[in-house]
GROMACS .gro file of C-alpha atoms in nm:
model
  451
    1UNK     CA    1   0.000   0.000   0.000
    2UNK     CA    2   0.125   0.348  -0.083
    3UNK     CA    3  -0.010   0.663   0.079
    4UNK     CA    4   0.094   1.019  -0.001
    5UNK     CA    5   0.169   1.097   0.363
    6UNK     CA    6   0.438   0.827   0.387
    7UNK     CA    7   0.605   0.858   0.050
    8UNK     CA    8   0.954   0.999   0.050
    9UNK     CA    9   1.154   1.014   0.371
   10UNK     CA   10   1.002   0.788   0.640
   11UNK     CA   11   0.905   0.932   0.978
   12UNK     CA   12   1.180   0.986   1.232
   13UNK     CA   13   1.189   0.979   1.608
   14UNK     CA   14   1.189   1.342   1.734
   15UNK     CA   15   1.441   1.252   2.006
   16UNK     CA   16   1.697   1.027   1.834
   17UNK     CA   17   1.635   1.142   1.477
   18UNK     CA   18   1.633   0.775   1.370
   19UNK     CA   19   1.388   0.623   1.123
   20UNK     CA   20   1.101   0.460   1.315
   21UNK     CA   21   1.066   0.093   1.220
   22UNK     CA   22   0.722   0.054   1.378
   23UNK     CA   23   0.374   0.202   1.367
   24UNK     CA   24   0.120   0.260   1.092
   25UNK     CA   25   0.360   0.445   0.863
   26UNK     CA   26   0.607   0.158   0.861
   27UNK     CA   27   0.335  -0.108   0.837
   28UNK     CA   28   0.173   0.066   0.540
   29UNK     CA   29   0.492   0.074   0.332
   30UNK     CA   30   0.792  -0.112   0.478
   31UNK     CA   31   0.959  -0.128   0.135
   32UNK     CA   32   0.984   0.251   0.123
   33UNK     CA   33   1.153   0.248   0.463
   34UNK     CA   34   1.401  -0.019   0.354
   35UNK     CA   35   1.476   0.163   0.028
   36UNK     CA   36   1.552   0.483   0.216
   37UNK     CA   37   1.768   0.304   0.471
   38UNK     CA   38   1.964   0.132   0.192
   39UNK     CA   39   2.050   0.475   0.052
   40UNK     CA   40   2.241   0.539   0.375
   41UNK     CA   41   2.470   0.237   0.331
   42UNK     CA   42   2.475  -0.133   0.425
   43UNK     CA   43   2.341  -0.042   0.768
   44UNK     CA   44   2.171   0.247   0.943
   45UNK     CA   45   2.052   0.335   1.294
   46UNK     CA   46   1.677   0.289   1.350
   47UNK     CA   47   1.437   0.289   1.641
   48UNK     CA   48   1.289  -0.061   1.641
   49UNK     CA   49   1.057   0.039   1.925
   50UNK     CA   50   1.007   0.367   2.113
   51UNK     CA   51   1.334   0.450   2.285
   52UNK     CA   52   1.515   0.142   2.150
   53UNK     CA   53   1.793   0.209   1.898
   54UNK     CA   54   1.955  -0.067   1.692
   55UNK     CA   55   2.182  -0.081   1.389
   56UNK     CA   56   1.976  -0.234   1.106
   57UNK     CA   57   2.156  -0.437   0.837
   58UNK     CA   58   1.983  -0.390   0.500
   59UNK     CA   59   2.251  -0.530   0.268
   60UNK     CA   60   2.230  -0.898   0.165
   61UNK     CA   61   2.609  -0.934   0.154
   62UNK     CA   62   2.659  -0.762   0.491
   63UNK     CA   63   2.385  -0.973   0.648
   64UNK     CA   64   2.544  -1.297   0.527
   65UNK     CA   65   2.887  -1.187   0.649
   66UNK     CA   66   2.756  -1.106   0.997
   67UNK     CA   67   2.549  -1.424   1.024
   68UNK     CA   68   2.862  -1.631   0.955
   69UNK     CA   69   3.111  -1.425   1.161
   70UNK     CA   70   3.054  -1.579   1.503
   71UNK     CA   71   3.387  -1.452   1.636
   72UNK     CA   72   3.297  -1.084   1.593
   73UNK     CA   73   2.918  -1.094   1.623
   74UNK     CA   74   2.765  -1.290   1.912
   75UNK     CA   75   2.405  -1.344   2.022
   76UNK     CA   76   2.415  -1.313   2.402
   77UNK     CA   77   2.194  -1.011   2.472
   78UNK     CA   78   2.325  -0.976   2.827
   79UNK     CA   79   2.593  -0.767   2.653
   80UNK     CA   80   2.337  -0.505   2.542
   81UNK     CA   81   2.482  -0.164   2.641
   82UNK     CA   82   2.158   0.035   2.655
   83UNK     CA   83   1.978  -0.233   2.857
   84UNK     CA   84   2.262  -0.260   3.108
   85UNK     CA   85   2.272   0.119   3.141
   86UNK     CA   86   1.898   0.146   3.205
   87UNK     CA   87   1.821   0.322   2.876
   88UNK     CA   88   1.559   0.071   2.755
   89UNK     CA   89   1.201   0.135   2.876
   90UNK     CA   90   1.093  -0.138   3.119
   91UNK     CA   91   0.767  -0.191   2.928
   92UNK     CA   92   0.931  -0.188   2.585
   93UNK     CA   93   0.784  -0.432   2.330
   94UNK     CA   94   1.144  -0.495   2.224
   95UNK     CA   95   1.233  -0.668   2.550
   96UNK     CA   96   1.032  -0.991   2.492
   97UNK     CA   97   1.196  -1.015   2.148
   98UNK     CA   98   1.552  -0.911   2.234
   99UNK     CA   99   1.591  -0.991   2.605
  100UNK     CA  100   1.810  -1.284   2.703
  101UNK     CA  101   1.662  -1.632   2.738
  102UNK     CA  102   1.864  -1.950   2.807
  103UNK     CA  103   1.805  -2.105   2.466
  104UNK     CA  104   2.002  -2.178   2.150
  105UNK     CA  105   1.896  -1.848   1.994
  106UNK     CA  106   2.078  -1.639   2.255
  107UNK     CA  107   2.377  -1.869   2.307
  108UNK     CA  108   2.720  -1.886   2.150
  109UNK     CA  109   3.006  -2.131   2.113
  110UNK     CA  110   2.990  -2.464   2.295
  111UNK     CA  111   2.671  -2.370   2.484
  112UNK     CA  112   2.495  -2.298   2.156
  113UNK     CA  113   2.626  -2.616   1.992
  114UNK     CA  114   2.497  -2.830   2.280
  115UNK     CA  115   2.146  -2.684   2.281
  116UNK     CA  116   2.116  -2.667   1.903
  117UNK     CA  117   2.224  -3.030   1.861
  118UNK     CA  118   1.946  -3.140   2.096
  119UNK     CA  119   1.690  -2.936   1.901
  120UNK     CA  120   1.820  -3.046   1.560
  121UNK     CA  121   1.823  -3.415   1.654
  122UNK     CA  122   1.475  -3.395   1.804
  123UNK     CA  123   1.334  -3.234   1.489
  124UNK     CA  124   1.524  -3.468   1.257
  125UNK     CA  125   1.326  -3.762   1.393
  126UNK     CA  126   0.998  -3.610   1.273
  127UNK     CA  127   0.870  -3.823   0.986
  128UNK     CA  128   0.790  -3.608   0.680
  129UNK     CA  129   0.495  -3.819   0.574
  130UNK     CA  130   0.350  -3.798   0.922
  131UNK     CA  131   0.407  -3.420   0.922
  132UNK     CA  132   0.217  -3.390   0.594
  133UNK     CA  133  -0.068  -3.599   0.736
  134UNK     CA  134  -0.077  -3.384   1.050
  135UNK     CA  135  -0.084  -3.067   0.841
  136UNK     CA  136  -0.356  -3.197   0.608
  137UNK     CA  137  -0.572  -3.307   0.897
  138UNK     CA  138  -0.528  -2.973   1.075
  139UNK     CA  139  -0.611  -2.791   0.750
  140UNK     CA  140  -0.920  -3.003   0.686
  141UNK     CA  141  -1.046  -2.945   1.038
  142UNK     CA  142  -1.006  -2.567   1.019
  143UNK     CA  143  -1.166  -2.547   0.675
  144UNK     CA  144  -1.456  -2.760   0.795
  145UNK     CA  145  -1.526  -2.498   1.062
  146UNK     CA  146  -1.600  -2.219   0.816
  147UNK     CA  147  -1.667  -2.375   0.477
  148UNK     CA  148  -2.035  -2.460   0.514
  149UNK     CA  149  -2.198  -2.210   0.747
  150UNK     CA  150  -2.049  -1.866   0.684
  151UNK     CA  151  -2.230  -1.769   0.365
  152UNK     CA  152  -1.928  -1.852   0.157
  153UNK     CA  153  -1.695  -1.603   0.327
  154UNK     CA  154  -1.403  -1.642   0.565
  155UNK     CA  155  -1.107  -1.452   0.707
  156UNK     CA  156  -0.810  -1.677   0.637
  157UNK     CA  157  -0.557  -1.523   0.875
  158UNK     CA  158  -0.766  -1.561   1.190
  159UNK     CA  159  -0.956  -1.875   1.088
  160UNK     CA  160  -0.685  -2.068   0.906
  161UNK     CA  161  -0.325  -1.944   0.877
  162UNK     CA  162  -0.284  -1.835   1.240
  163UNK     CA  163  -0.437  -2.152   1.384
  164UNK     CA  164  -0.288  -2.426   1.167
  165UNK     CA  165   0.073  -2.407   1.299
  166UNK     CA  166  -0.058  -2.413   1.657
  167UNK     CA  167  -0.234  -2.743   1.593
  168UNK     CA  168   0.067  -2.893   1.418
  169UNK     CA  169   0.308  -2.794   1.696
  170UNK     CA  170   0.077  -2.915   1.974
  171UNK     CA  171   0.071  -3.250   1.795
  172UNK     CA  172   0.449  -3.257   1.743
  173UNK     CA  173   0.505  -3.177   2.110
  174UNK     CA  174   0.282  -3.468   2.215
  175UNK     CA  175   0.039  -3.251   2.410
  176UNK     CA  176  -0.267  -3.404   2.578
  177UNK     CA  177  -0.584  -3.215   2.479
  178UNK     CA  178  -0.623  -2.974   2.772
  179UNK     CA  179  -0.250  -2.914   2.794
  180UNK     CA  180  -0.235  -2.836   2.423
  181UNK     CA  181  -0.519  -2.586   2.473
  182UNK     CA  182  -0.316  -2.401   2.737
  183UNK     CA  183   0.003  -2.407   2.530
  184UNK     CA  184  -0.191  -2.243   2.246
  185UNK     CA  185  -0.349  -1.985   2.479
  186UNK     CA  186  -0.006  -1.904   2.625
  187UNK     CA  187   0.193  -1.863   2.303
  188UNK     CA  188  -0.091  -1.671   2.135
  189UNK     CA  189  -0.119  -1.445   2.438
  190UNK     CA  190   0.253  -1.365   2.431
  191UNK     CA  191   0.225  -1.232   2.076
  192UNK     CA  192  -0.101  -1.052   2.159
  193UNK     CA  193   0.045  -0.891   2.470
  194UNK     CA  194  -0.199  -1.069   2.704
  195UNK     CA  195  -0.108  -1.032   3.075
  196UNK     CA  196   0.027  -1.349   3.240
  197UNK     CA  197   0.058  -1.528   2.903
  198UNK     CA  198   0.422  -1.611   2.985
  199UNK     CA  199   0.311  -1.781   3.307
  200UNK     CA  200   0.032  -1.975   3.135
  201UNK     CA  201   0.274  -2.107   2.875
  202UNK     CA  202   0.548  -2.189   3.127
  203UNK     CA  203   0.307  -2.381   3.352
  204UNK     CA  204   0.164  -2.580   3.063
  205UNK     CA  205   0.506  -2.672   2.923
  206UNK     CA  206   0.640  -2.760   3.270
  207UNK     CA  207   0.349  -3.002   3.316
  208UNK     CA  208   0.411  -3.142   2.968
  209UNK     CA  209   0.780  -3.206   3.042
  210UNK     CA  210   0.694  -3.374   3.373
  211UNK     CA  211   0.440  -3.592   3.191
  212UNK     CA  212   0.698  -3.702   2.933
  213UNK     CA  213   0.937  -3.806   3.210
  214UNK     CA  214   0.663  -4.033   3.344
  215UNK     CA  215   0.519  -4.145   3.011
  216UNK     CA  216   0.756  -4.092   2.716
  217UNK     CA  217   0.611  -4.078   2.368
  218UNK     CA  218   0.713  -4.044   2.001
  219UNK     CA  219   0.729  -3.665   2.017
  220UNK     CA  220   0.971  -3.372   2.018
  221UNK     CA  221   0.929  -3.308   2.393
  222UNK     CA  222   1.028  -3.663   2.485
  223UNK     CA  223   1.326  -3.657   2.252
  224UNK     CA  224   1.452  -3.334   2.410
  225UNK     CA  225   1.419  -3.476   2.763
  226UNK     CA  226   1.603  -3.795   2.664
  227UNK     CA  227   1.875  -3.639   2.448
  228UNK     CA  228   2.237  -3.724   2.523
  229UNK     CA  229   2.307  -3.353   2.584
  230UNK     CA  230   2.120  -3.404   2.914
  231UNK     CA  231   1.919  -3.085   2.911
  232UNK     CA  232   1.767  -2.971   3.238
  233UNK     CA  233   1.389  -2.937   3.249
  234UNK     CA  234   1.432  -2.558   3.237
  235UNK     CA  235   1.647  -2.589   2.926
  236UNK     CA  236   1.392  -2.819   2.762
  237UNK     CA  237   1.119  -2.566   2.841
  238UNK     CA  238   1.311  -2.280   2.683
  239UNK     CA  239   1.389  -2.479   2.369
  240UNK     CA  240   1.017  -2.560   2.334
  241UNK     CA  241   0.932  -2.190   2.373
  242UNK     CA  242   1.186  -2.108   2.104
  243UNK     CA  243   1.035  -2.363   1.867
  244UNK     CA  244   0.687  -2.226   1.932
  245UNK     CA  245   0.774  -1.858   1.896
  246UNK     CA  246   1.008  -1.914   1.603
  247UNK     CA  247   0.780  -2.159   1.428
  248UNK     CA  248   0.415  -2.070   1.472
  249UNK     CA  249   0.384  -1.697   1.396
  250UNK     CA  250   0.635  -1.689   1.106
  251UNK     CA  251   0.477  -2.003   0.959
  252UNK     CA  252   0.133  -1.846   0.985
  253UNK     CA  253   0.265  -1.539   0.805
  254UNK     CA  254   0.413  -1.753   0.527
  255UNK     CA  255   0.088  -1.947   0.482
  256UNK     CA  256  -0.117  -1.627   0.468
  257UNK     CA  257   0.112  -1.441   0.229
  258UNK     CA  258   0.156  -1.744   0.000
  259UNK     CA  259  -0.221  -1.792  -0.015
  260UNK     CA  260  -0.275  -1.424  -0.094
  261UNK     CA  261  -0.016  -1.436  -0.372
  262UNK     CA  262  -0.148  -1.746  -0.544
  263UNK     CA  263  -0.511  -1.625  -0.521
  264UNK     CA  264  -0.436  -1.278  -0.659
  265UNK     CA  265  -0.539  -1.212  -1.020
  266UNK     CA  266  -0.180  -1.118  -1.103
  267UNK     CA  267  -0.056  -1.472  -1.024
  268UNK     CA  268   0.061  -1.660  -1.331
  269UNK     CA  269  -0.165  -1.965  -1.380
  270UNK     CA  270   0.014  -2.297  -1.375
  271UNK     CA  271   0.290  -2.199  -1.134
  272UNK     CA  272   0.312  -2.449  -0.846
  273UNK     CA  273   0.235  -2.369  -0.484
  274UNK     CA  274   0.606  -2.403  -0.408
  275UNK     CA  275   0.666  -2.094  -0.622
  276UNK     CA  276   0.420  -1.890  -0.417
  277UNK     CA  277   0.583  -1.998  -0.090
  278UNK     CA  278   0.931  -1.920  -0.228
  279UNK     CA  279   0.815  -1.579  -0.345
  280UNK     CA  280   0.668  -1.507  -0.002
  281UNK     CA  281   0.999  -1.602   0.162
  282UNK     CA  282   1.201  -1.389  -0.081
  283UNK     CA  283   0.987  -1.075  -0.096
  284UNK     CA  284   0.787  -1.081   0.228
  285UNK     CA  285   1.019  -1.248   0.480
  286UNK     CA  286   0.794  -1.370   0.766
  287UNK     CA  287   1.063  -1.286   1.022
  288UNK     CA  288   1.132  -0.940   0.889
  289UNK     CA  289   1.387  -0.791   1.131
  290UNK     CA  290   1.550  -1.005   1.398
  291UNK     CA  291   1.862  -1.211   1.478
  292UNK     CA  292   2.015  -0.950   1.707
  293UNK     CA  293   2.395  -0.961   1.730
  294UNK     CA  294   2.642  -0.781   1.955
  295UNK     CA  295   2.990  -0.695   1.823
  296UNK     CA  296   3.267  -0.810   2.053
  297UNK     CA  297   3.466  -0.501   1.949
  298UNK     CA  298   3.409  -0.178   1.762
  299UNK     CA  299   3.361  -0.262   1.395
  300UNK     CA  300   3.347  -0.060   1.076
  301UNK     CA  301   3.062  -0.126   0.836
  302UNK     CA  302   3.049   0.092   0.529
  303UNK     CA  303   3.117   0.440   0.660
  304UNK     CA  304   2.976   0.371   1.005
  305UNK     CA  305   3.145   0.259   1.325
  306UNK     CA  306   2.936   0.018   1.533
  307UNK     CA  307   3.036   0.014   1.897
  308UNK     CA  308   3.101  -0.308   2.085
  309UNK     CA  309   2.789  -0.451   2.249
  310UNK     CA  310   2.546  -0.222   2.066
  311UNK     CA  311   2.266  -0.431   1.908
  312UNK     CA  312   2.291  -0.513   1.538
  313UNK     CA  313   1.965  -0.642   1.389
  314UNK     CA  314   1.947  -0.829   1.059
  315UNK     CA  315   1.671  -0.710   0.826
  316UNK     CA  316   1.592  -1.033   0.645
  317UNK     CA  317   1.318  -0.844   0.461
  318UNK     CA  318   1.550  -0.572   0.333
  319UNK     CA  319   1.838  -0.810   0.259
  320UNK     CA  320   1.619  -1.044   0.053
  321UNK     CA  321   1.494  -0.753  -0.157
  322UNK     CA  322   1.834  -0.587  -0.190
  323UNK     CA  323   1.845  -0.455  -0.551
  324UNK     CA  324   2.203  -0.581  -0.581
  325UNK     CA  325   2.075  -0.940  -0.572
  326UNK     CA  326   1.705  -0.910  -0.663
  327UNK     CA  327   1.778  -0.936  -1.035
  328UNK     CA  328   1.978  -1.254  -0.977
  329UNK     CA  329   1.720  -1.444  -0.769
  330UNK     CA  330   1.673  -1.713  -1.032
  331UNK     CA  331   2.047  -1.766  -1.073
  332UNK     CA  332   2.090  -1.775  -0.695
  333UNK     CA  333   1.827  -2.043  -0.662
  334UNK     CA  334   1.494  -2.051  -0.483
  335UNK     CA  335   1.656  -2.128  -0.148
  336UNK     CA  336   1.926  -1.858  -0.152
  337UNK     CA  337   1.704  -1.622   0.044
  338UNK     CA  338   1.786  -1.573   0.412
  339UNK     CA  339   1.427  -1.579   0.540
  340UNK     CA  340   1.534  -1.875   0.759
  341UNK     CA  341   1.862  -1.709   0.854
  342UNK     CA  342   2.209  -1.838   0.770
  343UNK     CA  343   2.519  -1.963   0.945
  344UNK     CA  344   2.523  -2.164   1.270
  345UNK     CA  345   2.201  -2.002   1.395
  346UNK     CA  346   1.997  -2.073   1.081
  347UNK     CA  347   1.652  -2.216   1.145
  348UNK     CA  348   1.691  -2.590   1.214
  349UNK     CA  349   1.339  -2.659   1.084
  350UNK     CA  350   1.343  -2.472   0.752
  351UNK     CA  351   1.264  -2.779   0.539
  352UNK     CA  352   0.971  -2.896   0.757
  353UNK     CA  353   0.844  -2.535   0.772
  354UNK     CA  354   0.848  -2.508   0.392
  355UNK     CA  355   0.668  -2.842   0.367
  356UNK     CA  356   0.396  -2.736   0.612
  357UNK     CA  357   0.340  -2.406   0.429
  358UNK     CA  358   0.312  -2.575   0.088
  359UNK     CA  359   0.078  -2.843   0.223
  360UNK     CA  360  -0.143  -2.585   0.396
  361UNK     CA  361  -0.187  -2.379   0.078
  362UNK     CA  362  -0.247  -2.692  -0.133
  363UNK     CA  363  -0.517  -2.810   0.109
  364UNK     CA  364  -0.688  -2.473   0.092
  365UNK     CA  365  -0.698  -2.482  -0.289
  366UNK     CA  366  -0.812  -2.845  -0.297
  367UNK     CA  367  -1.086  -2.807  -0.036
  368UNK     CA  368  -1.214  -2.474  -0.174
  369UNK     CA  369  -1.144  -2.497  -0.549
  370UNK     CA  370  -1.328  -2.173  -0.634
  371UNK     CA  371  -1.189  -1.966  -0.346
  372UNK     CA  372  -1.121  -1.601  -0.433
  373UNK     CA  373  -0.967  -1.313  -0.243
  374UNK     CA  374  -1.196  -1.020  -0.168
  375UNK     CA  375  -0.910  -0.768  -0.165
  376UNK     CA  376  -0.629  -0.737  -0.424
  377UNK     CA  377  -0.286  -0.827  -0.290
  378UNK     CA  378  -0.152  -0.472  -0.328
  379UNK     CA  379  -0.433  -0.340  -0.107
  380UNK     CA  380  -0.398  -0.587   0.179
  381UNK     CA  381  -0.295  -0.445   0.516
  382UNK     CA  382   0.026  -0.555   0.691
  383UNK     CA  383   0.075  -0.564   1.067
  384UNK     CA  384   0.266  -0.252   1.183
  385UNK     CA  385   0.540  -0.446   1.363
  386UNK     CA  386   0.911  -0.458   1.277
  387UNK     CA  387   0.953  -0.820   1.383
  388UNK     CA  388   0.732  -1.002   1.134
  389UNK     CA  389   0.579  -0.941   0.792
  390UNK     CA  390   0.228  -1.072   0.831
  391UNK     CA  391  -0.110  -0.981   0.687
  392UNK     CA  392  -0.366  -0.836   0.926
  393UNK     CA  393  -0.656  -0.997   0.740
  394UNK     CA  394  -0.710  -1.208   0.428
  395UNK     CA  395  -1.083  -1.208   0.341
  396UNK     CA  396  -1.195  -1.468   0.086
  397UNK     CA  397  -1.516  -1.590  -0.073
  398UNK     CA  398  -1.613  -1.933  -0.207
  399UNK     CA  399  -1.910  -2.154  -0.278
  400UNK     CA  400  -2.034  -2.290   0.057
  401UNK     CA  401  -2.029  -2.665   0.078
  402UNK     CA  402  -1.995  -2.949   0.324
  403UNK     CA  403  -1.644  -3.092   0.272
  404UNK     CA  404  -1.619  -3.470   0.262
  405UNK     CA  405  -1.377  -3.476   0.552
  406UNK     CA  406  -1.592  -3.559   0.853
  407UNK     CA  407  -1.624  -3.895   1.022
  408UNK     CA  408  -1.364  -4.078   0.815
  409UNK     CA  409  -1.087  -3.839   0.910
  410UNK     CA  410  -0.992  -4.039   1.216
  411UNK     CA  411  -0.881  -4.332   1.004
  412UNK     CA  412  -0.639  -4.108   0.814
  413UNK     CA  413  -0.468  -3.991   1.130
  414UNK     CA  414  -0.112  -4.111   1.199
  415UNK     CA  415  -0.097  -4.434   1.394
  416UNK     CA  416   0.033  -4.266   1.713
  417UNK     CA  417  -0.233  -4.292   1.986
  418UNK     CA  418  -0.435  -3.985   2.084
  419UNK     CA  419  -0.272  -3.845   2.402
  420UNK     CA  420  -0.465  -3.915   2.718
  421UNK     CA  421  -0.642  -3.644   2.908
  422UNK     CA  422  -0.438  -3.518   3.203
  423UNK     CA  423  -0.636  -3.379   3.500
  424UNK     CA  424  -0.595  -3.011   3.569
  425UNK     CA  425  -0.410  -2.915   3.889
  426UNK     CA  426  -0.634  -2.828   4.183
  427UNK     CA  427  -0.575  -2.454   4.148
  428UNK     CA  428  -0.707  -2.468   3.790
  429UNK     CA  429  -1.034  -2.643   3.867
  430UNK     CA  430  -1.220  -2.321   3.951
  431UNK     CA  431  -1.093  -2.114   3.658
  432UNK     CA  432  -1.083  -2.390   3.401
  433UNK     CA  433  -1.451  -2.396   3.304
  434UNK     CA  434  -1.387  -2.259   2.956
  435UNK     CA  435  -1.106  -2.509   2.910
  436UNK     CA  436  -1.333  -2.799   3.009
  437UNK     CA  437  -1.559  -2.704   2.719
  438UNK     CA  438  -1.259  -2.759   2.501
  439UNK     CA  439  -1.004  -2.524   2.352
  440UNK     CA  440  -0.873  -2.533   1.997
  441UNK     CA  441  -0.659  -2.847   2.035
  442UNK     CA  442  -0.925  -3.037   2.233
  443UNK     CA  443  -1.186  -2.960   1.971
  444UNK     CA  444  -0.948  -3.066   1.693
  445UNK     CA  445  -0.871  -3.400   1.860
  446UNK     CA  446  -1.243  -3.461   1.926
  447UNK     CA  447  -1.311  -3.393   1.556
  448UNK     CA  448  -1.047  -3.647   1.449
  449UNK     CA  449  -1.230  -3.906   1.659
  450UNK     CA  450  -1.560  -3.819   1.495
  451UNK     CA  451  -1.709  -3.681   1.818
   0.00000   0.00000   0.00000
């Protein structure tokens, strides 16, 4: 979207003078912001949240160099100068994204290698065919909820793209129904800014880890608890949180954007779904600006000096659309984008994530063959956040029908048994009435059983 009031030089913070990488102006036209920042060099200072200054890397080459230079650029945010000096607002929305957590994302060296190996091995054991079945079943369930009783209209972000990864991850983690409901409430609440969401998620995952110690299963949580790296329960919890936060919201963004692209009238007929997902990753990187690094010494980048321990944020969105490489995308290959990062901290689940996104879009097209978008792609609204590139809404229309996916779906489910119901702790009995009715994951599992 382009508006006259945001064309030209983007808005600047009146205090720091930096370009503001948040708010409606940025959300309406992030490309204009990136283009302006590129004119300043391979990097430029921006405010990524009110009162939070970072050095933003907009050059593809510079981003790759930093992502691979683990000696000079480290990830431990306890080094953060402004935070240590009390210059970051206590209620800053940047803190949940940039503040230190004991996980692979914020670790370096041997500590990072140990945690990442546990995560990588646990994900590697996920069977691709089973993952496709899980994704298809989740997709069919969600589509069944709006395809026959909404007058042929739906909002795909809220009713499909945002929910599908939550179901898939709850299944991969081996969650019992009620526990999966609370995991979904917790991780969704963290992104929505809901009070106490952190506590809800931590309690649910702690109970899940304790359950897997007692009754192991063929799931990611069990594999993390049993890994030879001997992770503590706290470490397992933080790796699960990382997988959830790094997997669900970006995956939802990719599904939504890919669907919007392939349904737009400008899409070239005959191109496969994989092309739409690749284009979304190249041009609308789901994780737009992240991977914060801290130089171990003062470094020179272009004509700028970046001080040691000042945050350096990679703009995957700007790097992927860097004009220096944009014209060579085809020669670089469909996977040369850095939407999943690069170097030792690259996303360990990029192939499964791509597979889930492709499967989700294919299911949508197969289940609703005449689905059409109600708003052209160029007029869709993007969320005004620097962290992710995600559509606010994706309204569609289609011919209402009753999909042939009801009672027989249970037979198509992977052979792993449905997790047993785990009683809620005593303190939850009074406040758990809504949960007893069944949250998203409980309703999904009941549907697979034909209930």
